[in-house]
Every structure is written in C-alpha cells, then in structure tokens.
Amino acid sequence: MQELGLIFRALLRNKVGALLISLQIALTLTIMVNAIFMMQQRSEQMLRPSGLDEANIFYLSNTVFAQDYNQQVYLEDDLALLRQTDGVVDAIQINAIPMSGGGWSMGLQTEAGEDKDSTGVAVYMVDDHAINAMGLELLAGENFSQTDIEWRASSQNNWPAKTIISKAMAESLFPDDWQSALGKTAYINQAEPMQITGIVKALQAPWNGWSGVERSMLVPYKMETTGGRFMIRTEAGRRDELMPIIEKALSESNKGRIIRRVTTMDDTRERSYRGHNAVNKILTSVIAVLTLITGFGIVGLAMFSINRRTKQIGTRRALGATKGQIMSFFMIENLMISSFGVLLGVAGAIGLNIWLVSTFSMAPITPGLILTGVIVLFVVGQIAVLYPAMKAAKISPAIATRTA
Amino acid sequence: MLTMNNISKVFQTDEVQTHALRDFHLKVNEGDFISVTGPSGSGKTTFLNIAGLLENFTSGTFMLDDIDISKLNDRGRSKTRNEKIGFIFQSFNLIPDLNLYDNVDVPLRYQGLSSKERKKRIVHHLEMVGLGSRMKHLPSQLSGGQQQRVAIARALATNPRFLLADEPTGNLDTQMAKSVMALLEEINQQGTTIIMVTHDDDLANRATRKIQIKDGRVSELDVVSDRANSKIKATEEAIA
Ligand SMILES: Nc1ncnc2c1ncn2[C@@H]1O[C@H](COP(=O)(O)OP(=O)(O)OP(=O)(O)O)[C@@H](O)[C@H]1O
Ligand SMILES: [Mg+2]
C-alpha cells in the first residue's frame, strides 16, 4: 500500500501491455454482463409456469382415415374409455397443446366494431373436463356445464356463448381490475359476443416466444375432426405406466384411426425451450472462454513484466522490501490495470445494452448485474496475478549484486 | 558492531560444491572505511552479500549490532536491511521506470515514513550528491557517475549504519570514479561505516582498513597510505 504512487507512475511508463490487458478486461466485462443478462432473461422465461399439471399430463394425436367414421359417437366412446381407465384423473379432446409451438389465435375486444382495438389470445377448444384434465386453477366464476358444450364442424366459423379466460387475458382486457372481467361480454371476430364466465390463474399459449404467451381462452367446443388430440392427466407418478396402456387401448377400440405421437408435457417443455437452453450454453461457454483468456492474459503480462524486472525486484528486496511487499506490488499493479479496464467495461456494457435495448427491444440491464461482473473481474485479476506475484516474491535479493 | 566468526558459505549445485567463504573472521568498528580486494571469484561479493543480509551463510556466527543474524527470518532480515544497511551496486541498480525523486523514495516507503519526512530526506540527499535540480529526470537521462550518485543518495536516505558497496566505481571512468570515491570518503567522515569491494588498488589504499580475500579466506593488510596522505593525493590530482 505504501507504494501506491510509485506503482502508478511506473505503470504509466509501461503503458502498452497494461493498456491491452485493460481493453481485454473491458471487452470481457462488456460481453459478460450482457450475455449473463440475456441468459437470465431466458431462464426467467423458462421458469414461467404453463398453468398445467405438467408432470402428470401427456397427449396423443388421433388421425382418422376410415371413410364412414362417426365423429360424434366415436369421440364420446374415446372420452368414456379414457376417463374410465384406472389411474386417469381426467381426459379431454383439445385443439392445441401449450408450449408446443402450434395452435390457434383470435382477437378479443371489449367493444364490438371493426375500428376497435382487439387483444390477441390463444384459443383452446375443450369441454367441461378441461379444468380438471389440465390441472388449471379457477380463480373466479365457474366451469362450463355440459349444456354449454357445442359441436363444432370442421370449418365452422361461429363461436359459443361462453368463455373462460386466463387472468393475464383478463388483465389485458380490463387493466384497471381483472376481476371485473367476470360476467362481461367480450367480442370475438370483432362483433360476436362471448360472455366471460370464468377466470383461471394461468394457462400459457402454445408459443413461448410470443409476448402474449400468458393470454389464452377456453372455448366450449367438441370438434368434428379427422386430426384431433387427446390430453390425459394421470394420478401422480402413473403417467409413464399409463402411456402405452392407453395407446394400446385406443388403437384396439377403433380400427378406423391411428394413434400417434404419444408425448409428455415434460418433453414438450424441453423441446420448446431447447433453443433457449442451447443459446444459454453457448453464452456460458463464451463467457467462460473470454474470462479464461483474460485470466491467462493477465498471467502472461505479469510473468513477462516480472521477468523483465527481475533485477529491479532483487534491488527492491535489497533495499528492504519484504516478500509481502513485493507480492502486494504486483497485486496492486493488477488492481490498477483492472480498475481501468473495469471502468471502460462498465461504459462498454451500458453502451452495448443501450444498443441492444433500442435495436432488439431488450430490457435494460440492472446495476446489480454490472456490479457482479465488476467484482468477478477484479477477483479473476487478483487470482491470475497471484502465481506470478508469488514467483516475484521468491526472487532472491542477491540478484541485485549478482547480475550486471 | 559487525562481527563475523568462523563464517563459511558453500554453494551447492547439482554436482559441485563451491566453498565461496571459509573460516571467515572479521570485526568491523563504527566509522571504519574498509576496502576489500582480491582476485575474481575469491568470494568478495559473497562476503558483501552475507554482510548485507542478501544471502544466508552456511555456518558460523554473524552479529550485527547485537542481533544474531542466523536467528532472523526473511522478514526480519528485510527489515534489518532496510533500517541499518545501504547498498551501492556496480551497475547502480536504479529503477528505470522511476525518476530520481521516486528512486530515492523507494526504501523510505518501506520504512513507512510520513510523506513530509520522506520529501525532506529525498531533497536533502539529492542535493547532497549535487542532483537537486534533476529530481524529475529518469535514470536513463543521466551519466553513469550521476546515476551512481543517485544510488548513493538512495542508500543514505534511510540513515543506515553501514554502507556496502560492490565495485561502486567499476562501471565508471577514472574521473567519475574519483568523484564518487571522494563522496564516499565524505560520507565516511560524517560517521557512516563503509565496506567497499574494489579492484582498484589506488582506491583501496584510500580506505582506513584494507582486507584481502583469497580463496574464500580473509586477511587484513596494512594500509599503505594513511587517510591524510590519500587526502593530499586526491587534492593534488584534483588540481592537476
Ligand atoms: N549462486 C551461486 N551458485 C554457485 N556458486 C556461486 C554462486 N555465487 C557465487 N558462486 C561462486 O562462489 C565463488 C565466489 O564468488 P563471488 O561472486 O563472491 O566472487 P567475487 O570475489 O565477487 O568475484 P568477482 O571479483 O569476479 O566479482 C565463485 O567461485 C563463484 O563461482
Ligand atoms: Mg563480485
């Protein structure tokens, strides 16, 4: 510590190497902070609940090829079979699967009319078993009753009288008080009225990259379709055991269709966020590699400067420097180099973030994250310089008289 | 005040053992100006390094101001060097990145003196060696003789009891060597004990005591000319 001024002035006379390392530290901080921020955002997205009892749900597709297939009768048969199977909590026919990437969206508006704003919403066509089969939590209102459910032919365009929406959808339609949505009429297709009869806590749309991913609605429809899906919720822990049993039972009960793509919600989530995971892994590697390179750069510069200053170090020892004072010389020198780098890096990190925010409409970075990055780089610097500094401390004071 | 008894120093490398000093006895008194001569490789630097606590000895006893040096750890030796000993090296050993002021400051910083006290000492000693007007210069901007004067200022700034010099004039031409020697004599007259290794018999003869090292053994020689004579000689040369 006593040598602060001397270290600084000596550093100013050997700027180039120190400056390069400073720039490297600055670049590392800039990239590190923004990359971690992007990773955090992805991780937060991945942590959002879908609203479903994911661990115990699987689904499958039912593809009809028979010509004389009685849609209405066979659907009731299938649902009865599924619901009666031992270990099944409930089952439904559904048009789309949350997080799967494929689905149907509509717009809802609080006032009818082409010129009125509408809010995008994911549409799930289900019957009165949906809340139970998906494991949704009903916050307000009530479930559909059996009489609410209508048959929907494959290209039918009108809409039922009732809907249950997610809380996020309620908040979008009625920003002042989401609870006031209950009982209100919302208009679909600009003018067709639907009454909001229930609000569920959460139900994600099929598209995880969509900003409205939390907005969804349940519509009381049974679909006449040749390509339907069934969603099945089992008792806890029995999903894997029941999947092949149910696949087999459905296949054998009716030979006019094939049962395909038996998939768990867990798999769907995994596939849905595979890209996120991959990007996070890449970003982690980039950060790790950059930090390592910076660490080795610091080691290299320190070793080089210690070799260059061997005689000087011996002389300092001869003049009375203790080993500790030699070590702290290099540690403090590193702190100075790091401080300069970190200062540039903070500016760089904020600059890059401002650019990212304006170009990709990302969220602005938090000061806590920048502070963490700063601390990490200071620690990396001190660790990197530790070994060279220890080597320097071991230089014998006799070097002072023994070298020309 | 500095007593070496039976000191030996063995350098052990993989295959060879070098007895750089053997059965070495020496008693240095306050105010001595001792010159050390001897052939190359005889152990002069080894002796000086041990006396200056830069190197450990293999056996024997070494007392410095009633401190048993063999009992000190590395930190204790560093502190003792810093407080009691000043070094002057053949190749000056100034720190090239620091200006003269900062160079003299280095050992003072290790003493933890106040910046006011340090400043006083730095200015005083740089003025004493005639470089008071060049304090902001870098060592590379000075002649060899001037650099050695800075080194002397640096060695004296901590007010050491001993000044150890290993061929302080070895890299200087005759003229500069003489002026550095005159400076050392002046310092000695003000009370600092000096031990100086030199190859130059003329300079060696200007010391108050002469010792010779041969094959690691020490012998004391008669001083050819006393200090008064050497003073006259120096003055004559200066006039000539
Ligand atoms: N670190 C070392 N390892 C091994 N041997 C050494 C070491 N340092 C010195 N020696 C040997 O010790 C002996 C004495 O060396 P020293 O440097 O003391 O001689 P010197 O009298 O100062 O010689 P010069 O006049 O050439 O400077 C020499 O034989 C030398 O080779
Ligand atoms: Mg020598």
XYZ file of C-alpha atoms and ligand atoms in Angstrom:
676
model
C 0.000 0.000 0.000
C 2.838 2.401 0.830
C 3.981 2.215 -2.767
C 0.732 3.292 -4.436
C 2.122 6.400 -6.157
C 5.318 4.685 -7.263
C 3.429 1.738 -8.742
C 1.126 4.070 -10.616
C 3.911 6.219 -12.050
C 5.943 3.161 -13.086
C 2.826 1.746 -14.757
C 2.392 4.935 -16.764
C 5.870 4.370 -18.213
C 4.930 0.837 -19.344
C 1.521 1.577 -20.735
C 1.182 -0.651 -23.772
C 0.907 -4.103 -22.219
C -1.219 -2.837 -19.359
C -3.483 -0.989 -21.760
C -4.028 -4.100 -23.881
C -4.972 -6.124 -20.819
C -7.257 -3.303 -19.663
C -9.019 -3.358 -23.009
C -9.366 -7.118 -22.788
C -10.892 -6.783 -19.326
C -13.222 -4.084 -20.635
C -14.335 -6.250 -23.539
C -14.855 -9.246 -21.277
C -16.946 -7.203 -18.868
C -18.993 -5.719 -21.697
C -19.806 -9.086 -23.197
C -20.065 -10.939 -19.904
C -22.610 -8.600 -18.354
C -24.843 -8.502 -21.419
C -24.569 -12.238 -22.025
C -25.438 -13.046 -18.427
C -28.338 -10.655 -18.701
C -29.633 -12.414 -21.797
C -29.224 -15.759 -20.063
C -31.121 -14.519 -17.046
C -33.974 -13.366 -19.228
C -34.126 -16.740 -20.948
C -34.015 -18.553 -17.635
C -36.842 -16.410 -16.321
C -38.905 -17.264 -19.389
C -38.184 -20.932 -18.865
C -39.313 -20.721 -15.261
C -42.763 -19.324 -16.094
C -45.452 -21.875 -15.188
C -47.633 -23.088 -18.037
C -50.582 -23.402 -15.631
C -50.808 -27.147 -16.324
C -50.037 -30.089 -14.062
C -47.183 -30.835 -16.483
C -45.617 -33.752 -14.640
C -48.736 -35.885 -14.938
C -50.019 -34.939 -18.370
C -49.430 -36.480 -21.766
C -51.213 -36.183 -25.062
C -51.562 -38.053 -28.302
C -52.990 -37.495 -31.734
C -55.874 -39.370 -33.222
C -55.763 -39.489 -37.003
C -58.876 -40.804 -38.692
C -58.568 -42.498 -42.078
C -61.803 -44.513 -42.241
C -64.393 -43.092 -44.656
C -67.522 -43.878 -42.658
C -66.229 -42.593 -39.330
C -68.921 -41.311 -36.984
C -67.105 -38.432 -35.363
C -69.614 -37.623 -32.666
C -70.217 -41.171 -31.499
C -66.602 -42.231 -31.575
C -65.446 -39.112 -29.698
C -67.844 -39.878 -26.872
C -66.625 -43.506 -26.879
C -62.994 -42.473 -26.746
C -63.526 -39.976 -23.934
C -65.529 -42.543 -21.958
C -62.775 -45.115 -22.421
C -60.069 -42.691 -21.339
C -61.974 -41.379 -18.324
C -62.792 -44.871 -17.113
C -59.214 -46.137 -17.288
C -57.798 -46.819 -13.856
C -55.244 -44.172 -12.885
C -56.569 -41.480 -15.254
C -57.689 -38.324 -13.442
C -59.409 -36.855 -16.470
C -59.099 -36.536 -20.237
C -60.223 -34.120 -22.929
C -60.174 -33.536 -26.613
C -58.183 -30.381 -27.363
C -57.189 -28.467 -30.497
C -53.730 -27.292 -29.409
C -51.091 -28.007 -26.771
C -49.490 -25.278 -24.619
C -45.782 -24.678 -25.410
C -45.969 -26.971 -28.435
C -45.475 -24.185 -30.951
C -48.667 -24.885 -32.912
C -52.116 -23.508 -32.171
C -54.840 -21.094 -32.930
C -55.162 -17.455 -32.008
C -58.005 -14.951 -32.190
C -58.580 -11.383 -31.069
C -60.928 -10.342 -28.269
C -62.193 -6.814 -27.726
C -64.369 -5.201 -25.074
C -66.372 -3.181 -27.578
C -67.749 -4.500 -30.848
C -66.652 -2.898 -34.090
C -64.001 -3.131 -36.781
C -62.349 0.050 -35.643
C -61.917 -1.091 -32.012
C -58.655 -2.490 -30.641
C -58.543 -6.200 -30.054
C -56.166 -8.279 -27.927
C -54.603 -11.440 -29.287
C -55.424 -14.625 -27.416
C -54.695 -18.337 -27.789
C -57.792 -20.453 -28.286
C -58.221 -23.877 -26.669
C -61.343 -25.772 -27.723
C -62.292 -28.086 -24.880
C -65.245 -29.423 -22.935
C -66.241 -29.071 -19.276
C -63.481 -31.508 -18.189
C -60.696 -29.182 -19.241
C -60.027 -27.518 -15.887
C -59.646 -30.905 -14.249
C -57.781 -32.564 -17.116
C -55.242 -29.746 -17.438
C -54.963 -29.120 -13.710
C -55.901 -25.439 -14.027
C -56.778 -23.269 -11.059
C -60.124 -21.470 -11.384
C -59.796 -18.083 -9.654
C -63.254 -16.675 -10.325
C -66.534 -17.703 -11.934
C -67.404 -21.250 -12.764
C -66.577 -24.127 -15.057
C -68.593 -24.812 -18.228
C -71.584 -27.033 -17.719
C -72.290 -29.958 -20.018
C -75.005 -27.997 -21.769
C -72.573 -25.236 -22.711
C -70.610 -27.578 -24.961
C -71.422 -27.316 -28.661
C -70.377 -29.459 -31.574
C -68.109 -27.754 -33.999
C -67.932 -28.953 -37.612
C -64.534 -28.791 -39.221
C -64.830 -25.383 -40.897
C -67.468 -23.780 -38.740
C -66.992 -20.105 -38.068
C -69.362 -19.025 -35.304
C -68.493 -19.049 -31.607
C -70.158 -20.365 -28.439
C -71.770 -18.037 -25.920
C -69.310 -18.556 -23.063
C -65.571 -18.479 -22.487
C -63.133 -18.955 -19.621
C -60.026 -16.791 -19.931
C -56.643 -16.649 -18.229
C -56.005 -13.989 -15.602
C -53.399 -12.380 -17.868
C -56.052 -12.063 -20.586
C -58.448 -10.545 -18.073
C -55.762 -8.022 -17.104
C -55.223 -7.130 -20.743
C -58.901 -6.576 -21.415
C -59.624 -4.841 -18.105
C -56.347 -3.271 -16.979
C -57.925 -1.459 -14.018
C -59.377 -4.543 -12.354
C -59.001 -8.008 -13.833
C -61.719 -9.357 -11.544
C -64.242 -7.083 -13.192
C -63.873 -9.201 -16.335
C -66.128 -11.843 -14.846
C -69.597 -11.708 -16.392
C -68.541 -9.135 -19.002
C -69.037 -9.634 -22.689
C -66.044 -9.772 -24.966
C -66.291 -9.705 -28.742
C -64.549 -12.225 -30.981
C -64.270 -11.724 -34.721
C -64.886 -8.035 -33.993
C -68.571 -8.449 -33.268
C -69.567 -11.882 -31.963
C -70.290 -11.662 -28.234
C -68.934 -14.181 -25.722
C -69.573 -13.934 -22.011
C -66.614 -14.371 -19.684
C -67.853 -16.914 -17.169
C -64.599 -17.944 -15.547
C -61.003 -16.838 -14.966
C -58.121 -19.303 -14.496
C -54.898 -18.367 -12.756
C -52.559 -19.315 -15.606
C -52.696 -21.042 -18.952
C -49.944 -20.397 -21.450
C -50.409 -20.106 -25.182
C -48.629 -22.605 -27.469
C -45.945 -20.045 -28.447
C -43.284 -19.354 -25.799
C -41.662 -16.582 -27.811
C -44.871 -14.578 -28.087
C -45.128 -11.528 -25.847
C -48.759 -12.520 -25.108
C -47.800 -16.045 -24.091
C -49.840 -15.783 -20.886
C -53.084 -14.843 -22.721
C -55.460 -17.688 -23.520
C -59.125 -18.644 -23.595
C -61.098 -21.856 -23.248
C -63.946 -22.276 -25.704
C -66.640 -24.951 -25.030
C -66.447 -26.959 -28.235
C -66.299 -30.580 -29.225
C -64.643 -30.841 -32.606
C -65.605 -32.996 -35.513
C -62.158 -33.510 -36.961
C -60.021 -36.170 -38.582
C -56.928 -34.926 -36.789
C -57.798 -34.451 -33.135
C -55.736 -34.613 -29.992
C -56.475 -36.042 -26.582
C -54.885 -34.700 -23.430
C -54.759 -37.108 -20.492
C -53.943 -36.333 -16.878
C -52.979 -39.258 -14.666
C -52.662 -39.737 -10.964
C -49.294 -38.578 -9.675
C -46.487 -40.854 -10.767
C -48.565 -43.055 -13.105
C -48.051 -41.193 -16.377
C -45.281 -43.364 -17.828
C -47.026 -46.545 -16.876
C -50.319 -45.473 -18.472
C -48.980 -44.063 -21.721
C -48.501 -47.410 -23.524
C -51.643 -48.860 -21.948
C -53.815 -46.039 -23.222
C -52.173 -46.001 -26.634
C -52.928 -49.680 -26.991
C -56.496 -49.425 -25.641
C -57.404 -46.612 -28.055
C -55.801 -48.326 -31.033
C -57.637 -51.543 -30.380
C -61.007 -49.970 -29.551
C -61.432 -48.490 -33.019
C -59.590 -49.576 -36.144
C -60.720 -46.581 -38.198
C -57.922 -44.342 -36.921
C -54.334 -44.436 -35.819
C -52.927 -43.226 -32.536
C -49.638 -41.370 -32.922
C -47.223 -39.037 -31.219
C -47.791 -40.004 -27.607
C -45.922 -37.186 -25.901
C -45.489 -35.937 -22.350
C -45.795 -32.289 -21.374
C -42.283 -32.574 -19.926
C -40.942 -33.438 -23.383
C -42.926 -30.634 -24.905
C -41.456 -28.136 -22.461
C -37.967 -29.494 -23.067
C -38.360 -29.230 -26.840
C -39.977 -25.847 -26.566
C -37.022 -24.400 -24.676
C -34.308 -26.402 -26.410
C -33.237 -23.295 -28.302
C -33.127 -21.286 -25.100
C -31.041 -23.948 -23.432
C -28.665 -24.170 -26.365
C -28.197 -20.406 -26.522
C -27.608 -20.294 -22.777
C -24.979 -22.991 -23.095
C -23.252 -21.119 -25.888
C -23.349 -17.881 -23.919
C -21.969 -19.668 -20.858
C -19.094 -21.048 -22.932
C -18.413 -17.643 -24.456
C -18.251 -16.072 -21.001
C -16.069 -18.874 -19.641
C -13.661 -18.753 -22.576
C -13.431 -14.964 -22.516
C -12.805 -14.935 -18.784
C -10.155 -17.639 -19.123
C -8.417 -15.800 -21.949
C -8.431 -12.637 -19.889
C -7.093 -14.527 -16.864
C -4.291 -16.064 -18.925
C -3.575 -12.682 -20.484
C -3.095 -11.261 -17.011
C -0.853 -14.177 -16.029
C 1.159 -13.698 -19.228
C 1.608 -9.972 -18.823
C 2.563 -10.365 -15.171
C 5.084 -13.136 -15.912
C 6.571 -11.075 -18.704
C 6.877 -7.963 -16.621
C 8.336 -9.899 -13.705
C 10.976 -11.488 -15.917
C 11.786 -8.096 -17.322
C 12.058 -6.628 -13.828
C 13.981 -9.428 -12.083
C 16.920 -7.195 -11.229
C 14.629 -4.406 -10.104
C 12.761 -6.792 -7.822
C 16.041 -8.057 -6.355
C 17.098 -4.455 -5.817
C 13.844 -3.643 -4.038
C 14.401 -6.663 -1.818
C 17.954 -5.470 -1.125
C 16.586 -2.049 -0.221
C 14.354 -3.662 2.374
C 11.158 -4.847 0.681
C 9.672 -7.899 2.376
C 8.273 -10.763 0.307
C 4.818 -9.499 1.195
C 5.644 -6.050 -0.112
C 6.855 -7.496 -3.428
C 3.658 -9.530 -3.740
C 1.450 -6.592 -2.962
C 3.342 -4.539 -5.549
C 2.083 -6.826 -8.303
C -1.361 -7.296 -6.787
C -1.831 -3.540 -6.556
C -0.474 -3.051 -10.059
C -3.077 -5.563 -11.237
C -5.798 -3.719 -9.314
C -4.863 -0.545 -11.160
C -4.942 -2.281 -14.545
C -8.234 -3.972 -13.651
C -9.756 -0.734 -12.376
C -9.061 0.982 -15.657
C -10.371 -1.993 -17.633
C -13.453 -2.290 -15.480
C -14.158 1.418 -15.821
C -14.081 1.105 -19.606
C -16.013 -2.151 -19.341
C -18.868 -0.617 -17.357
C -19.178 2.077 -20.002
C -18.996 -0.608 -22.705
C -21.579 -2.834 -21.016
C -24.049 0.014 -20.632
C -23.362 1.169 -24.186
C -23.914 -2.299 -25.651
C -27.067 -2.699 -23.579
C -28.448 0.628 -24.755
C -27.854 -0.523 -28.313
C -29.471 -3.916 -27.656
C -32.429 -2.244 -25.972
C -33.007 0.096 -28.885
C -32.318 -2.478 -31.618
C -33.910 -5.639 -30.206
C -36.168 -4.007 -27.606
C -34.451 -5.914 -24.816
C -34.906 -4.852 -21.208
C -32.281 -2.546 -19.694
C -29.563 -4.157 -17.624
C -29.603 -3.997 -13.815
C -26.894 -2.188 -11.800
C -26.579 -5.256 -9.568
C -25.504 -7.350 -12.538
C -22.883 -4.812 -13.598
C -21.560 -4.728 -10.041
C -21.369 -8.528 -10.011
C -19.416 -8.512 -13.274
C -17.033 -5.885 -11.902
C -16.396 -7.913 -8.761
C -15.913 -11.124 -10.753
C -13.285 -9.489 -12.969
C -11.433 -7.960 -10.029
C -11.347 -11.377 -8.376
C -10.234 -13.091 -11.610
C -7.457 -10.497 -11.939
C -6.228 -10.990 -8.407
C -6.294 -14.775 -8.750
C -4.498 -14.610 -12.097
C -1.729 -12.410 -10.730
C -1.304 -14.474 -7.560
C 1.094 -17.046 -9.000
C 3.317 -14.525 -10.837
C 3.364 -12.357 -7.712
C 4.451 -15.331 -5.618
C 7.197 -16.040 -8.120
C 8.316 -12.441 -7.892
C 8.418 -12.622 -4.105
C 10.753 -15.606 -4.361
C 13.373 -13.681 -6.341
C 16.488 -13.545 -4.181
C 17.778 -10.147 -3.061
C 21.233 -11.425 -4.044
C 20.142 -10.885 -7.665
C 20.917 -7.227 -7.022
C 24.663 -7.831 -6.828
C 24.848 -10.937 -8.956
C 23.508 -9.532 -12.229
C 25.137 -6.988 -14.446
C 29.118 -3.724 15.886
C 29.565 -6.139 12.962
C 31.285 -9.368 13.889
C 31.723 -12.447 11.765
C 33.158 -15.557 13.341
C 34.024 -18.692 11.512
C 31.626 -17.906 8.708
C 31.528 -20.324 5.823
C 29.471 -20.280 2.693
C 29.023 -23.290 0.469
C 27.178 -23.067 -2.815
C 25.679 -26.416 -3.542
C 24.705 -27.077 -7.125
C 23.687 -30.428 -8.555
C 27.197 -31.729 -8.905
C 29.667 -29.238 -7.493
C 30.157 -27.715 -4.096
C 31.805 -24.296 -4.083
C 33.339 -23.101 -0.838
C 32.953 -19.397 -1.501
C 33.949 -18.441 2.052
C 35.722 -20.492 4.694
C 36.732 -19.805 8.266
C 35.920 -16.161 7.752
C 36.604 -13.766 10.658
C 36.039 -10.052 10.649
C 35.250 -7.339 13.172
C 34.089 -4.048 11.786
C 34.131 -1.000 14.061
C 31.960 2.049 13.972
C 33.369 4.561 11.484
C 35.586 2.122 9.593
C 36.123 2.526 5.881
C 37.145 -0.944 4.790
C 38.233 -1.771 1.303
C 38.014 -5.351 0.124
C 40.261 -6.613 -2.644
C 41.071 -9.993 -4.070
C 41.097 -11.943 -7.292
C 37.994 -12.625 -9.280
C 35.933 -15.434 -7.841
C 37.625 -15.220 -4.458
C 34.413 -14.535 -2.542
C 34.248 -10.737 -2.230
C 30.680 -10.410 -3.404
C 29.698 -13.417 -1.346
C 31.127 -11.748 1.755
C 29.370 -8.477 0.980
C 26.058 -10.221 0.322
C 26.265 -12.017 3.634
C 27.249 -8.839 5.458
C 24.296 -7.100 3.801
C 21.871 -9.935 4.636
C 21.235 -10.575 0.948
C 22.408 -14.145 1.261
C 22.454 -16.706 4.051
C 25.683 -18.229 5.289
C 26.251 -21.921 5.795
C 27.800 -21.886 9.264
C 29.421 -19.593 11.807
C 28.093 -16.643 13.759
C 27.292 -13.193 12.486
C 26.311 -10.464 14.937
C 25.092 -7.118 13.715
C 24.501 -4.549 16.462
C 23.940 -7.378 18.943
C 21.433 -9.075 16.648
C 22.219 -12.713 15.917
C 21.520 -12.730 12.189
C 21.083 -16.501 11.985
C 18.019 -16.127 14.200
C 16.216 -13.722 11.868
C 13.578 -14.896 9.437
C 13.243 -13.462 5.936
C 11.015 -10.658 7.105
C 13.382 -9.768 9.949
C 16.308 -9.695 7.530
C 14.361 -7.441 5.148
C 13.571 -5.018 7.961
C 17.171 -5.020 9.183
C 18.454 -4.373 5.658
C 16.014 -1.552 5.292
C 16.905 0.112 8.586
C 20.614 -0.494 9.020
C 22.175 -1.095 5.632
C 22.600 0.944 2.475
C 23.701 -0.671 -0.783
C 25.650 0.681 -3.709
C 25.939 -1.572 -6.721
C 28.410 -1.716 -9.563
C 25.649 -1.201 -12.124
C 23.778 1.355 -9.977
C 20.510 -0.635 -9.966
C 18.283 2.391 -10.217
C 14.688 1.601 -11.138
C 14.419 2.692 -14.767
C 10.671 3.432 -14.620
C 11.004 5.908 -11.770
C 12.517 9.386 -11.729
C 15.314 10.285 -9.326
C 12.969 11.536 -6.653
C 10.925 8.324 -6.700
C 14.058 6.164 -6.823
C 15.340 7.654 -3.588
C 11.834 7.308 -2.206
C 11.697 3.502 -2.636
C 13.472 2.385 0.575
C 11.825 5.222 2.515
C 8.397 3.929 1.538
C 9.270 0.545 3.009
C 10.002 2.337 6.287
C 6.519 3.791 6.343
C 7.721 7.357 6.923
C 5.361 10.316 6.530
C 5.432 11.903 3.081
C 6.734 15.127 4.613
C 9.663 13.362 6.239
C 10.361 11.427 3.065
C 10.330 14.554 0.975
C 12.745 16.260 3.334
C 15.175 13.377 3.156
C 14.926 12.889 -0.600
C 15.559 16.553 -1.366
C 18.371 16.749 1.171
C 20.220 13.722 -0.150
C 19.757 14.514 -3.817
C 21.115 17.987 -3.123
C 23.979 16.468 -1.186
C 25.068 14.448 -4.231
C 24.639 17.513 -6.438
C 21.496 16.416 -8.302
C 18.929 18.598 -6.573
C 17.958 20.179 -9.877
C 17.354 16.883 -11.729
C 14.819 15.253 -9.450
C 12.244 14.728 -12.206
C 14.765 13.141 -14.566
C 14.757 9.459 -15.348
C 17.947 7.469 -14.639
C 18.447 6.943 -18.377
C 18.839 10.699 -18.778
C 21.925 10.774 -16.524
C 25.588 9.830 -16.923
C 26.923 6.770 -15.115
C 28.593 8.887 -12.446
C 25.390 10.800 -11.856
C 23.420 7.565 -11.631
C 25.811 6.239 -9.032
C 25.373 9.462 -7.059
C 21.627 8.918 -7.087
C 22.218 5.374 -5.852
C 24.351 6.796 -3.053
C 21.617 9.276 -2.175
C 19.127 6.386 -2.138
C 21.415 4.317 0.099
C 21.932 7.171 2.551
C 18.374 8.461 2.732
C 17.397 5.777 5.240
C 20.273 6.897 7.523
C 21.923 3.467 7.541
C 24.712 2.462 9.915
C 26.521 0.623 7.125
C 27.111 1.395 3.526
C 28.028 -1.663 1.474
C 29.434 -1.091 -1.995
C 30.341 -3.778 -4.527
C 32.743 -2.200 -7.008
C 30.876 1.107 -6.962
C 33.299 2.597 -9.469
C 33.627 -0.490 -11.644
C 31.426 0.912 -14.386
C 32.786 4.464 -14.228
C 35.689 6.167 -15.956
C 38.573 7.388 -13.794
C 37.280 10.897 -13.426
C 33.827 9.852 -12.327
C 35.295 7.119 -10.139
C 37.315 9.702 -8.289
C 34.408 11.964 -7.628
C 32.299 9.044 -6.367
C 35.194 7.970 -4.155
C 35.510 11.491 -2.784
C 31.803 11.425 -1.978
C 32.176 8.121 -0.129
C 35.053 9.491 1.906
C 33.000 12.498 2.833
C 30.135 10.250 3.923
C 32.506 8.113 5.964
C 33.855 11.201 7.696
C 30.317 12.063 8.723
C 30.167 8.757 10.593
C 28.808 6.102 8.258
C 30.705 2.828 8.271
C 31.638 1.747 4.753
C 32.692 -1.582 3.308
C 33.728 -1.328 -0.312
C 34.813 -4.049 -2.710
C 37.142 -2.736 -5.398
C 39.638 -3.888 -7.987
C 41.365 -0.526 -7.970
C 44.381 -0.508 -5.654
C 44.557 3.294 -5.573
C 41.016 3.468 -4.302
C 41.576 0.552 -1.935
C 44.511 2.351 -0.409
C 42.374 5.359 0.455
C 40.343 3.307 2.947
C 41.138 3.257 6.648
C 41.402 -0.546 6.625
C 42.226 -2.947 3.833
C 41.280 -6.575 3.741
C 42.028 -9.108 1.096
C 40.062 -12.215 0.263
C 41.758 -15.148 -1.417
C 40.056 -18.477 -1.949
C 37.348 -17.502 0.476
C 39.761 -16.663 3.284
C 40.269 -13.183 4.647
C 43.491 -11.433 5.643
C 43.966 -7.892 6.869
C 46.591 -5.819 5.048
C 48.464 -2.765 6.244
C 47.091 0.439 4.940
C 49.742 1.712 2.574
C 48.958 5.369 2.913
C 47.032 6.828 5.785
C 43.961 8.871 5.277
C 45.832 12.195 5.452
C 48.110 11.113 2.622
C 45.272 9.918 0.476
C 43.516 13.205 1.060
C 46.541 15.135 -0.140
C 46.871 12.819 -3.104
C 43.248 13.375 -4.010
C 43.605 17.124 -3.768
C 46.757 17.065 -5.907
C 45.003 15.049 -8.536
C 42.058 17.376 -8.470
C 44.364 20.350 -9.028
C 46.401 18.594 -11.726
N 24.753 -18.639 -6.724
C 25.915 -19.301 -6.820
N 25.910 -20.623 -7.046
C 27.060 -21.309 -7.129
N 28.272 -20.748 -6.995
C 28.351 -19.426 -6.786
C 27.175 -18.632 -6.692
N 27.532 -17.349 -6.470
C 28.869 -17.344 -6.447
N 29.381 -18.584 -6.622
C 30.786 -18.981 -6.621
O 31.337 -18.524 -5.408
C 32.651 -18.082 -5.624
C 32.796 -16.663 -5.108
O 32.042 -15.792 -5.916
P 31.974 -14.237 -5.674
O 30.952 -13.693 -6.574
O 31.847 -13.973 -4.249
O 33.395 -13.767 -6.184
P 33.983 -12.291 -6.297
O 35.177 -12.252 -5.440
O 32.930 -11.294 -6.052
O 34.408 -12.251 -7.826
P 34.404 -11.001 -8.822
O 35.632 -10.188 -8.488
O 34.564 -11.636 -10.170
O 33.142 -10.281 -8.663
C 32.897 -18.191 -7.107
O 33.606 -19.392 -7.350
C 31.546 -18.298 -7.705
O 31.539 -19.061 -8.869
Mg 31.911 -9.817 -7.210
